[in-house]
Structure formats: structure tokens, C-alpha cells
Coordinates of C-alpha atoms in Angstrom, one line a residue:
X290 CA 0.0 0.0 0.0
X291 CA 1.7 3.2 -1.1
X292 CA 0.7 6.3 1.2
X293 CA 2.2 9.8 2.1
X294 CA 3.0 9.3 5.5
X295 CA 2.6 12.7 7.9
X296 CA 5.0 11.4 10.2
X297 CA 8.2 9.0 9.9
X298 CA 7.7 7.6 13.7
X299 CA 4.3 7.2 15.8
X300 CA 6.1 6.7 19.6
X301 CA 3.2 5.3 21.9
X302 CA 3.8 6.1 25.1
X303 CA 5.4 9.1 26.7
X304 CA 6.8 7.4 29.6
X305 CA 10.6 6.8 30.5
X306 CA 11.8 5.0 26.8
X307 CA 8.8 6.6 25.2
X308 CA 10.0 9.9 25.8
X309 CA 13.8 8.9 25.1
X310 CA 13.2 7.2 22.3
X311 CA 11.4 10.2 20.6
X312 CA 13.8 12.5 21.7
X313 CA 16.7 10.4 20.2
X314 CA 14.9 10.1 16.5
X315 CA 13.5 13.2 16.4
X316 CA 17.2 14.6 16.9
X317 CA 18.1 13.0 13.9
X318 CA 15.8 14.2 11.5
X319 CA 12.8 12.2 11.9
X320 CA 9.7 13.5 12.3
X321 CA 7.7 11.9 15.1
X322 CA 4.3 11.6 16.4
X323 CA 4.6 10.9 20.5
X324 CA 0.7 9.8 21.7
X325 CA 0.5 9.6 25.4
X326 CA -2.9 8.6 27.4
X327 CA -2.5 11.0 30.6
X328 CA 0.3 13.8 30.0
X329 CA -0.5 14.8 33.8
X330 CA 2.4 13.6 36.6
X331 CA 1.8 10.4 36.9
X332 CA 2.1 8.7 40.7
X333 CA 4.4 5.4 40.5
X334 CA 6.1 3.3 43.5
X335 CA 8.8 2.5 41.1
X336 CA 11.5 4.0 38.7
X337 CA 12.7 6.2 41.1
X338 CA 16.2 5.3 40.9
X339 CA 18.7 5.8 38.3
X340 CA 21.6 3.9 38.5
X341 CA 24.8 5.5 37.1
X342 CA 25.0 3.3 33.7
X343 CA 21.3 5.2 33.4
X344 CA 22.8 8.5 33.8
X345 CA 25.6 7.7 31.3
X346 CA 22.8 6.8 28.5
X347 CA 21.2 10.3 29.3
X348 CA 24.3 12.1 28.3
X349 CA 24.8 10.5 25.6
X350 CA 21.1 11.0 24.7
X351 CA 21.8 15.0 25.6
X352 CA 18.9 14.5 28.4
X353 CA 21.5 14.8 31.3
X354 CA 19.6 18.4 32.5
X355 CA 16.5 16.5 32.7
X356 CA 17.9 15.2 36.0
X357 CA 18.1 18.7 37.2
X358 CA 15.4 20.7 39.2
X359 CA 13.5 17.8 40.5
X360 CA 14.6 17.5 43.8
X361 CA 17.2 14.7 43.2
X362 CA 18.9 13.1 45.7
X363 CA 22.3 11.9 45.3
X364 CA 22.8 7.7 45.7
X365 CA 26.6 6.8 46.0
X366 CA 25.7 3.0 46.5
X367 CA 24.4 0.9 48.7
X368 CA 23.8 -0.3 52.4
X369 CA 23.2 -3.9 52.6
X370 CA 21.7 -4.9 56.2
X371 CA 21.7 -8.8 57.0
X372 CA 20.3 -8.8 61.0
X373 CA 23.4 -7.1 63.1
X374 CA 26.1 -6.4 60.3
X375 CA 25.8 -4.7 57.2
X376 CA 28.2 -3.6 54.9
X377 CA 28.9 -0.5 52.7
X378 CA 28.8 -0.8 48.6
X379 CA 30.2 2.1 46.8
X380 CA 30.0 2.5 43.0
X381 CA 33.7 2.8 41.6
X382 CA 33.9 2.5 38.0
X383 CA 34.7 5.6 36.1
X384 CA 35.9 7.9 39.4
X385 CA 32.5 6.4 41.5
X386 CA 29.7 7.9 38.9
X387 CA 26.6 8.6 41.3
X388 CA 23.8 7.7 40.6
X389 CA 20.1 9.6 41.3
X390 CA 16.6 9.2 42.4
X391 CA 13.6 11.0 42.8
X392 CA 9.7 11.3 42.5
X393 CA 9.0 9.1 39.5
X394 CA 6.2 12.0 38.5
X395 CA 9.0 14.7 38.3
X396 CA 11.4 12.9 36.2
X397 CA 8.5 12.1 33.5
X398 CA 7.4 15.4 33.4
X399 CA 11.1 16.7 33.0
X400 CA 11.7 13.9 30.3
X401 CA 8.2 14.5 28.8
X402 CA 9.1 19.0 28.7
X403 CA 12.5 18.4 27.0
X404 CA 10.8 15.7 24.3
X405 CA 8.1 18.5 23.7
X406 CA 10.3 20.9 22.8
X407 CA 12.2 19.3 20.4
X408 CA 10.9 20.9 16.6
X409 CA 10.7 17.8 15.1
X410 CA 8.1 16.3 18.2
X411 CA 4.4 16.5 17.9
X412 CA 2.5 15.3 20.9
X413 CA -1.0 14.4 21.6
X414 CA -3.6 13.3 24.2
X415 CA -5.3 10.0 23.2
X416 CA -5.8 6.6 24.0
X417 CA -4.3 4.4 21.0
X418 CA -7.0 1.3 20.3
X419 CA -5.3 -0.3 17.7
X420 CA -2.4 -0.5 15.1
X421 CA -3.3 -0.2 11.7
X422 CA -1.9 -2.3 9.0
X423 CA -1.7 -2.6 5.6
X424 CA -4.9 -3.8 3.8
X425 CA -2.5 -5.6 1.0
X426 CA -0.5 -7.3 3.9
X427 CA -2.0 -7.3 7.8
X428 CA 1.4 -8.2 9.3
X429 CA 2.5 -5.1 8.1
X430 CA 2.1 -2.1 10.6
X431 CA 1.3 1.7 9.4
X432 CA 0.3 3.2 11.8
X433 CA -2.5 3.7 14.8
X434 CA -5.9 4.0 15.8
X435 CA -6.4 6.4 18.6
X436 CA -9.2 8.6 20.6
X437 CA -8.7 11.3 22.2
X438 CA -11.6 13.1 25.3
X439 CA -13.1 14.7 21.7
X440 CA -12.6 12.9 19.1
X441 CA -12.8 8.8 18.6
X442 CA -11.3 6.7 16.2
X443 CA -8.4 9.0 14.9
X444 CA -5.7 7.3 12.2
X445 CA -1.6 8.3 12.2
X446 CA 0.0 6.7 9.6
X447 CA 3.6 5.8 9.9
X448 CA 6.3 4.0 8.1
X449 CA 7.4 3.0 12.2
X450 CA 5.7 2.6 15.1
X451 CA 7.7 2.2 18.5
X452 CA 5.3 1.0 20.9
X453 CA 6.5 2.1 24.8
X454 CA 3.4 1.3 26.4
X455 CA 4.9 0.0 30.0
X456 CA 4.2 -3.0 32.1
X457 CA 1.0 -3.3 30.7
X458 CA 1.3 -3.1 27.6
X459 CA -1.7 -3.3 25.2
X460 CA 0.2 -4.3 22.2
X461 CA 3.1 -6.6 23.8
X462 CA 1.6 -10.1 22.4
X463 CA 2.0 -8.5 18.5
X464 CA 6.1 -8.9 19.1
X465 CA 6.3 -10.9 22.4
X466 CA 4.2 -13.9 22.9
X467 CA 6.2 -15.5 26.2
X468 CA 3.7 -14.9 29.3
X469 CA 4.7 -12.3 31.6
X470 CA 5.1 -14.2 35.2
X471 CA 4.8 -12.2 38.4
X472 CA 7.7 -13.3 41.2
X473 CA 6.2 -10.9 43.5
X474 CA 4.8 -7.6 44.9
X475 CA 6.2 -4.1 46.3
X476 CA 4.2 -2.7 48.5
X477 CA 5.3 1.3 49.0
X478 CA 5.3 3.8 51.6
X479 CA 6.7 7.6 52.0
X480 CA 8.4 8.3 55.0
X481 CA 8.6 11.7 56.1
X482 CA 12.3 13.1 57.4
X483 CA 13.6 9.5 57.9
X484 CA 17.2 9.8 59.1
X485 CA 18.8 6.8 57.0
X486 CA 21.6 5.1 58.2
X487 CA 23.8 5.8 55.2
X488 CA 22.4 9.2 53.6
X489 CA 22.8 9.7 49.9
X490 CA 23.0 5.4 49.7
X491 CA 19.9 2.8 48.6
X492 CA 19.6 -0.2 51.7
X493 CA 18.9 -3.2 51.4
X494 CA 17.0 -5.1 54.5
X495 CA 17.8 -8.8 54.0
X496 CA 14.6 -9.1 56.1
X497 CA 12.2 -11.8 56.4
X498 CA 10.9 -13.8 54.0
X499 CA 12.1 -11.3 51.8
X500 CA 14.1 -7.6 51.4
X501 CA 12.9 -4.5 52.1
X502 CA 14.5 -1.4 50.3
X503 CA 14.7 2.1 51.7
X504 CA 16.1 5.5 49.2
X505 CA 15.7 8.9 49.9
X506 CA 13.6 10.5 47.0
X507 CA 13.4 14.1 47.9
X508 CA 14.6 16.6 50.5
X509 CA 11.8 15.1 52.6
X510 CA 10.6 12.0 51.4
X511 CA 12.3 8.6 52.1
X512 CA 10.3 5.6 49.5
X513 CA 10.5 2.3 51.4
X514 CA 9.6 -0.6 49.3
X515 CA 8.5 -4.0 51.1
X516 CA 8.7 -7.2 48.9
X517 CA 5.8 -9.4 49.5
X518 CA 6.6 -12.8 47.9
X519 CA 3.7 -14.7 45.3
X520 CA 0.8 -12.9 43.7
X521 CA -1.6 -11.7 46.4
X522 CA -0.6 -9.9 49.3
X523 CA -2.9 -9.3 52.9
X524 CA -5.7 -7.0 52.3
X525 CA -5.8 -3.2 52.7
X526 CA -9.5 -2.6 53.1
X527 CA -9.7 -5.0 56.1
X528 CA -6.3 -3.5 57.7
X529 CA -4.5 -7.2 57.2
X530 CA -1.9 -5.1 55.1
X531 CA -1.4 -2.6 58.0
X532 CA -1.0 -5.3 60.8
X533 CA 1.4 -7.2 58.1
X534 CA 3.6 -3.8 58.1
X535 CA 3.1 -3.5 62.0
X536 CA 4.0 -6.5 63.4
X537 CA 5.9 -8.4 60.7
X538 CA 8.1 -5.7 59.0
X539 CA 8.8 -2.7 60.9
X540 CA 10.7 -4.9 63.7
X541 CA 13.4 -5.5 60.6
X542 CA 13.9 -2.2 60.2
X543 CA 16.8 0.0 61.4
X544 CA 15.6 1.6 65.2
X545 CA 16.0 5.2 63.8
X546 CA 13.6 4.3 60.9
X547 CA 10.8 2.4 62.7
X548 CA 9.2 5.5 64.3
X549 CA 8.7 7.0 60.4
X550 CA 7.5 3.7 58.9
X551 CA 4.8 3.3 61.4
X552 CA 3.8 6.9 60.9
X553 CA 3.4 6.2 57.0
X554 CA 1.2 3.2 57.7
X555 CA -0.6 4.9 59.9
X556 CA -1.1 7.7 57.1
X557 CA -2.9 4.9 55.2
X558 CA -1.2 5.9 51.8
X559 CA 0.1 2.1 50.6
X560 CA 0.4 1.4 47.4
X561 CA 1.5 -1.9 45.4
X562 CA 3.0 -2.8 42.3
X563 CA 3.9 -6.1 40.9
X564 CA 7.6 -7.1 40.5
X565 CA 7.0 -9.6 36.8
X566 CA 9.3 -10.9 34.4
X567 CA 9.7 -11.0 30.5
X568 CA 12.6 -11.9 28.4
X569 CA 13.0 -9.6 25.3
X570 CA 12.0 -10.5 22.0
X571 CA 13.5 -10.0 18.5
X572 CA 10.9 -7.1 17.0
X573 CA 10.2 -9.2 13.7
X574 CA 7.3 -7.2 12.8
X575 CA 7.0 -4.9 9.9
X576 CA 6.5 -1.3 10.7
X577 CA 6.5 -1.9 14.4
X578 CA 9.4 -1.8 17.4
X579 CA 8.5 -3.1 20.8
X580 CA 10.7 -1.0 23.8
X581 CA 11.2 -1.0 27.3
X582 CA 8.9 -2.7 29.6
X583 CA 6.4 -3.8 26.9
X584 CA 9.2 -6.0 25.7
X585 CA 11.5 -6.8 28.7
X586 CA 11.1 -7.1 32.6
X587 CA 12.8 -7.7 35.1
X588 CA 12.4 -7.7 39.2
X589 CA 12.6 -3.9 40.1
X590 CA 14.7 -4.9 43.3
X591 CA 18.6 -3.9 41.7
X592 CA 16.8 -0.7 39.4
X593 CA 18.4 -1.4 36.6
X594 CA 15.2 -1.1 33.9
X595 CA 15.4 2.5 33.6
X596 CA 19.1 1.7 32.8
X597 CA 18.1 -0.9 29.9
X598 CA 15.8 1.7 28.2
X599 CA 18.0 4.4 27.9
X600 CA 20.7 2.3 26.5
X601 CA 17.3 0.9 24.5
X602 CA 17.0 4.4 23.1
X603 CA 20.7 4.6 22.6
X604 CA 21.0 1.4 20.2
X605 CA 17.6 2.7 18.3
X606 CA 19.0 5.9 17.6
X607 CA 22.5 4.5 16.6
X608 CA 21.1 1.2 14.6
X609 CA 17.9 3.7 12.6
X610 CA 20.4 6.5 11.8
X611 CA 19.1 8.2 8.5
X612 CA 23.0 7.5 7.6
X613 CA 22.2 3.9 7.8
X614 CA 18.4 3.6 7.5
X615 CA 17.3 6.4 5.0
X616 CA 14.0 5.2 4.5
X617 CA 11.8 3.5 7.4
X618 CA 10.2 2.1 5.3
X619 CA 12.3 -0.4 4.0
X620 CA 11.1 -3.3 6.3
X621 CA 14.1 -5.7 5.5
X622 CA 16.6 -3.2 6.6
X623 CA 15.2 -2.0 9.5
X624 CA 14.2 -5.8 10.7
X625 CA 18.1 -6.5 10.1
X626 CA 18.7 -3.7 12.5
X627 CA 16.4 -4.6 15.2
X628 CA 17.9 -8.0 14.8
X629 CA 21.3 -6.6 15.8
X630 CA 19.5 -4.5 18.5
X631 CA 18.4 -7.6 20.2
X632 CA 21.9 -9.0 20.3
X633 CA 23.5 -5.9 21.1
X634 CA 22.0 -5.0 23.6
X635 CA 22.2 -8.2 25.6
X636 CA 26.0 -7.1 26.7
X637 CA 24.0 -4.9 29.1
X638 CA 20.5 -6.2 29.7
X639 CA 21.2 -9.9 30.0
X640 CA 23.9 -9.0 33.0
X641 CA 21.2 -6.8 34.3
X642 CA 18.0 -9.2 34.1
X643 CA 20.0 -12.0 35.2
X644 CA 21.8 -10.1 38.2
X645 CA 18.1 -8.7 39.1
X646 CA 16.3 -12.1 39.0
X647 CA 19.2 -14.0 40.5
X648 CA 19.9 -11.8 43.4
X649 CA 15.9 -11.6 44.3
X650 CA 16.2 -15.2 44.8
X651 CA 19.1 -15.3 46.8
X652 CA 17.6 -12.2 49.1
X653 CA 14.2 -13.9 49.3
X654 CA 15.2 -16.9 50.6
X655 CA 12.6 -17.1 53.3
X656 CA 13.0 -20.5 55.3
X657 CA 14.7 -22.4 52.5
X658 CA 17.9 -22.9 54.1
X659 CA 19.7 -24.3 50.6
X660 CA 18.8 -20.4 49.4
X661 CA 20.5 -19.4 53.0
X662 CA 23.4 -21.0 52.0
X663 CA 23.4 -18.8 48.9
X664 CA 22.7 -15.2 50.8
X665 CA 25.1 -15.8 53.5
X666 CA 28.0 -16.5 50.8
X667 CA 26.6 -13.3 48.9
X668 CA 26.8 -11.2 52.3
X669 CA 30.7 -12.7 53.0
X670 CA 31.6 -12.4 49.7
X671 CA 30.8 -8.6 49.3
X672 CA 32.9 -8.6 52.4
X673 CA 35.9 -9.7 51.0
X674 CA 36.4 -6.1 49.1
X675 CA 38.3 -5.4 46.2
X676 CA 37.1 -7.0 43.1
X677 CA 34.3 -8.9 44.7
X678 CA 32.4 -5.8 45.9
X679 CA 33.6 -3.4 42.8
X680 CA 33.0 -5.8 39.6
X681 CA 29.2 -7.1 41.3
X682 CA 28.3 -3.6 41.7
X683 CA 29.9 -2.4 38.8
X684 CA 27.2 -4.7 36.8
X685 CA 24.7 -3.6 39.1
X686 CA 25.1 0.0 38.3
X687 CA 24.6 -0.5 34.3
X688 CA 28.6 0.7 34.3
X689 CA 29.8 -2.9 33.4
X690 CA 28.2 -4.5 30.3
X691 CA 29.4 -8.2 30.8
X692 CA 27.1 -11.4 31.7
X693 CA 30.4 -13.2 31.6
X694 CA 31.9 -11.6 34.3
X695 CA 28.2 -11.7 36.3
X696 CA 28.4 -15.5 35.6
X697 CA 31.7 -15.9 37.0
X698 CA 30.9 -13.5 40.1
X699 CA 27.4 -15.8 41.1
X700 CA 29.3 -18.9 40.9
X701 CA 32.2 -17.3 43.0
X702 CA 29.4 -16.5 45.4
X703 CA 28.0 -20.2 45.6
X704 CA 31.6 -21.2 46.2
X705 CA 32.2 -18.6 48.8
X706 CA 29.0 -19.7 50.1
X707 CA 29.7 -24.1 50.3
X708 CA 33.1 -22.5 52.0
X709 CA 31.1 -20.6 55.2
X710 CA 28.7 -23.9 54.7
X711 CA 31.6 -26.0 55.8
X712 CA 33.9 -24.2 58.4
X713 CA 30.6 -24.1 60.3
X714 CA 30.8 -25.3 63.8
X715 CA 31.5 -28.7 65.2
X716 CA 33.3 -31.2 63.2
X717 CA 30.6 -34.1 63.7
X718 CA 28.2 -32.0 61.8
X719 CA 30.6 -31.6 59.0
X720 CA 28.3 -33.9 56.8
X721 CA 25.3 -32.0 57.8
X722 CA 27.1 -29.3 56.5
X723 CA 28.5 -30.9 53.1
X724 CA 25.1 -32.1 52.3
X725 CA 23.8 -28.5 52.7
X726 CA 26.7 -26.5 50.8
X727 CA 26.3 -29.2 47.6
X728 CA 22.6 -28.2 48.1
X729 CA 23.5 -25.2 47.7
X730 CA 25.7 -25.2 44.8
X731 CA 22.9 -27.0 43.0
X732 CA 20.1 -24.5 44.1
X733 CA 22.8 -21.9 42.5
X734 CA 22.6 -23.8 38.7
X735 CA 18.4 -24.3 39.6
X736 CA 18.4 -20.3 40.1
X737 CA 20.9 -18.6 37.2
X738 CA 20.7 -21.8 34.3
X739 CA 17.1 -20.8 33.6
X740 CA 18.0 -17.1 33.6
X741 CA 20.8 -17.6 31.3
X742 CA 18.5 -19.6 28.6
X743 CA 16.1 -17.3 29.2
X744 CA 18.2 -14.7 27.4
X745 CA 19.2 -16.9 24.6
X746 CA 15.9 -16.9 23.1
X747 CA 15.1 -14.7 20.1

């Protein structure tokens, strides 16, 4: 079907990669179309921290200064608290990059102003209801369907549409058929004036059954984030959720931050979010480009899926040049290119899905005490220093694109673990002990081996 397209890219969704995305290809020429349901702030539990591989995209995106004016706090790495003892985790690589977090609201609308002003950016209010295709071949994608509080049933036509509709996306199943499975839930809380116990750091509680994370997101306002293992978690309307945060939770907190938690439950304000998982798929549509979230999940729980769709944005801009790609329109080339974009980007988003899902296992192990085995080697290991404390977190900040060295790090952990396992206590329960470190080691291969296939798939 032969039309004159108005627009060279329809972007749906102005959310974190929506925005970046149309940023990045309208800086290069292209004329895009950005639709976004609600252009109001929106109010989300999550995405509130940028790790320093993130911040490195946004420069190279030129989007740095949408970091500034929103009340940003500082994170210089983490706290990680295991009962008694915790341990400091700085970020090193490149002279200790920070990283930054915030109200998730703030950073859209900052992200959402700067892709508005670009010339080549026209944005509307609407709901998109459907992609359009191409009468003379369906699998072919022009365009969308979309209403808007006026009008119903509007068309944009476009020779591309990148769809960057979130967790929920409406379109995902047109690229990505794999089911989306949810490990768990985070509930969130604000707490007012909380004095942390290592300012301008994320802490992790290695609590029971699972963590509990605690970042400072304003000049006030401290986001805790309780994990709740499975699909359903106690109900607010009856105040199970309340006692739950009461009784179970607050005990594992720091002292100086239990007087502040109860105070937020007692506001009433918890909201929850569920923690899923999605392996990327290679976009082999016509027309059409699957980003971010609607394509690839991860457990929230290390913060690295604001990093991944940056870098996303990155690789689009780089791989869709109008050096390389002239016309977007020529399906075979740009389906070659978001081939390579599936494979590129794995340097970075396989260590950071992996690393995400593996280490929510090992902090939620809850009662199974093969898992234990596994978080107590974790916790030594970080305590070793040097290399096994810079390369982990190196990956963990989006600064270190390698799942070879995350392989060879896990494993070292599971070692380090059987090791602890072992020189425990007295020598007539040394068997006991074997039986539980080989345990283990193969609860190790049962968590990362699925992980790694996982991200193999195309």
C-alpha cells in the first residue's frame, strides 16, 4: 500500500523510553508523532532510581539536565543490612559515577518538557485502540488507531511505530508472545524526614521472608519498598496489610527508621506494584518496534530497567540513523537492524536481568535454608572487598556491560557460600554441613541456568 505518510515515527507512550526514544529520533531528522494517554504527573512506586549506567545513556542521549530541578537526591551506592552487620557498597567505575533518584512523577514530566520541545516532536492526548496495517498485507504495521476526550477513532499513519506502552502493555503479544510471570509484589510507603543510616546510599533489608528497600527520593521523602513474595498480598480494606507492616516488617527495620514507617502506615497511603518478568524479543514485525517494559522485565529490586531503556533508546538511535536507515520504510533493513539490536543489547540487559532475578532469589530466601546458604555467601563475599564488591556492583550500576563476568561472580558467590557452609561449627556436623553446601551449589545452577536460557531466546 503506497501512502504519504505525515509522520516517519508514531512513539506510543510518553513514559521513560517513550520519551527517550522520541527524543533520540527526532534529533536525527525524523519526524515523530509521540501519543501519550495522561500527560498529567503520573504517581508510581517504582522507577525512582537511576543507576549511574542510566545517567551515562542520558548524556549520551543530551537528556542529562532533565535530571536537574526535581529534587534529586544523590545515591553513591548501597547499604546492605543482614540482622546485626551490614556492609557499605560504593560504586567505583569511572571515578565512583553517582547515581540519582527521585519522585517518579518529576522525572517524566522533566523527560516528557524536554521531548516537547524538540521541533521535530508533535504530541498528543489520546488513548491508542489499535495499530493499523496494511490492507494488502495485515502483518504489516502503518500506523494507529487512537481517541482522544473529543474525538474517537483518529488514524496516524507511519512508516514505524515504536510502541512504549509499560508493564502493561496493550500491544506486547504483537512482538512478544512468552507470558509475563509475576515473582512478587512491592508494597510502597513515603516516609517523612527518615534519618537513614547511610544518607545519599539505597539499603537493602535482607529481612524476612524477603528484602525490604529504603532510598531517599526528595529533600523530605524517604520511598520504602517492602517485597511481598507470590501474587496476592494481605488485604488493605480490612487492615490485614497494615497489621502485616506493623508487626511483621517494621521490627526488621533500622531503630532510627521504625518511628517513620509506622507513621506512613498509619497515614494509610500504601500502594503496590507487581515485581513480573519478561525476556526480550527479537521485534520481527514490519513497521513496528516493541521497547522497554512492553518488551522486557525484570524484578525492580537492583533498578536497573530505567538503565536498559535508555541504553534501548541509545542502540535505536544509533542502529535507525538516517545515515544507515534512509528510509523506514524499507522493512528488510530495519528488521536486520532490530535484529542486531536484540543482540547488542544483551552485553548490558542480560547482566542486568539476570543479576536482578538472580539476586531476588538469593535475598528472598525465606525458610529455605539451601537459598540461606546462597545469601550468607553473597553477604561474606561482598565482604571480601576489592574486586568482589567493585566488579558485582559495577554490573549492578549499568557501568559494566558483561554477563560473563556476572556468571563468574554468582558462581564465586555459591563457592564462597559451600566455603562458610563447611567451616561451620563442630566437626561431627561436618556432613550435615556438606550435604547443605552441595545443596547449595545446585540451588545456584536451579536459580541462574534458567536465567541464562532465558536470554538466549530470540
Amino acid at each position: 500500500m503506497s501512502l504519504a505518510f505525515q509522520n516517519q515515527v508514531i512513539v506510543v507512550g510518553a513514559g521513560i523510553v517513550g520519551c527517550a526514544a522520541a527524543t533520540a529520533l527526532a534529533n536525527d531528522g525524523r519526524k515523530v508523532l509521540l501519543i501519550e494517554r495522561d500527560w498529567r504527573e503520573p504517581d508510581r512506586i517504582v522507577g525512582e532510581l537511576l543507576q549511574p549506567g542510566g545517567v551515562k545513556a542520558l548524556e549520551k542521549l543530551g537528556m542529562h539536565h532533565c535530571l536537574k530541578g526535581i529534587d534529586g537526591i544523590t545515591c553513591n551506592g548501597y547499604e546492605v543490612i543482614q540482622n546485626d552487620r551490614s556492609i557499605l557498597l560504593p560504586y567505583s567505575y569511572e571515578g565512583g559515577k553517582a547515581g540519582i533518584s527521585f519522585h517518579h512523577g518529576k522525572f517524566i514530566m522533566s523527560l516528557r518538557e524536554h521531548a516537547k520541545s524538540r521541533p521535530n516532536v508533535t504530541t498528543i492526548e489520546g488513548t491508542v485502540s489499535s495499530l493499523l496495517t496494511d490492507p494488502e498485507n495485515e502483518n504489516i504495521v502503518i500506523g494507529a488507531t487512537y481517541t482522544t476526550k473529543t474525538e474517537k477513532a483518529k488514524l496516524a499513519y507511519a512508516p514505524l511505530t515504536v510502541v512504549a506502552d509499560g508493564c502493561f502493555s496493550k500491544f506486547r503479544k504483537e512482538v512478544n508472545k512468552t507470558p509475563v510471570v509475576v515473582k512478587s509484589t512491592f508494597v510502597g510507603l513515603i516516609l517523612k524526614d527518615c534519618p537513614l543510616p547511610n544518607p545519599n546510599h539505597g539499603h537493602v533489608i535482607l529481612a524476612q521472608p524477603s528484602p525490604i528497600l529504603l532510598y531517599q527520593i526528595g529533600t523530605n521523602d524517604t520511598r520504602a519498598l517492602i517485597d511481598i513474595p507470590g501474587t496476592k498480598i494481605p488485604s488493605l480494606s480490612n487492615g490485614d496489610l497494615q497489621a502485616y507492616m506493623r508487626t511483621k516488617v517494621c521490627p526488621q527495620l533500622p531503630e532510627p527508621v521504625q518511628q517513620c514507617f509506622l507513621d506512613a502506615v498509619d497515614e494509610g497511603r500504601l500502594r503496590s506494584m507487581p515485581n513480573s518478568f519478561l525476556p526480550a524479543a527479537t521485534n520481527t514485525r514490519p513497521g513496528l518496534v516493541l521497547l522497554g517494559d512492553a518488551n522486557n522485565m525484570r524484578h525492580p529490586l537492583t533498578g536497573g530497567g530505567m538503565t536498559v531503556g535508555f541504553w534501548d533508546a541509545v542502540r535505536l538511535r544509533e542502529l535507525l540513523a538516517k545515515k544507515v536507515v534512509p528510509d523506514l520504510g524499507n522493512h528488510a533493513l530495519v528488521l536486520r537492524q532490530m535484529r542486531k539490536l536484540h543482540w547488542e543489547r544483551k552485553q548490558l540487559s542480560s547482566a542486568v536481568n539476570i543479576l536482578a532475578n538472580a539476586l531476588y532469589a538469593l535475598f528472598a530466601a525465606g525458610d529455605d535454608e539451601n537459598t540461606k546458604v546462597l545469601q550468607d555467601g553473597c553477604f561474606g563475599y561482598f565482604q571480601l572487598g576489592g574486586i568482589c564488591v567493585s566488579t558485582p556492583i559495577g554490573l549492578l550500576s549499568g557501568m559494566l556491560h558483561s554477563p560473563s563476568a556476572l556468571i563468574f561472580h554468582f558462581f564465586a558467590v555459591a563457592l564462597y557460600g559451600m566455603f562458610l557452609q563447611l567451616t561451620k561449627g563442630p566437626i561431627y556436623m561436618l556432613p550435615v554441613h556438606m550435604f547443605r553446601s552441595i545443596a547449595g551449589l545446585l540451588m545456584a545452577c536451579l536459580i541462574v541456568f534458567p536465567l541464562i536460557f532465558a536470554e538466549l531466546q530470540v
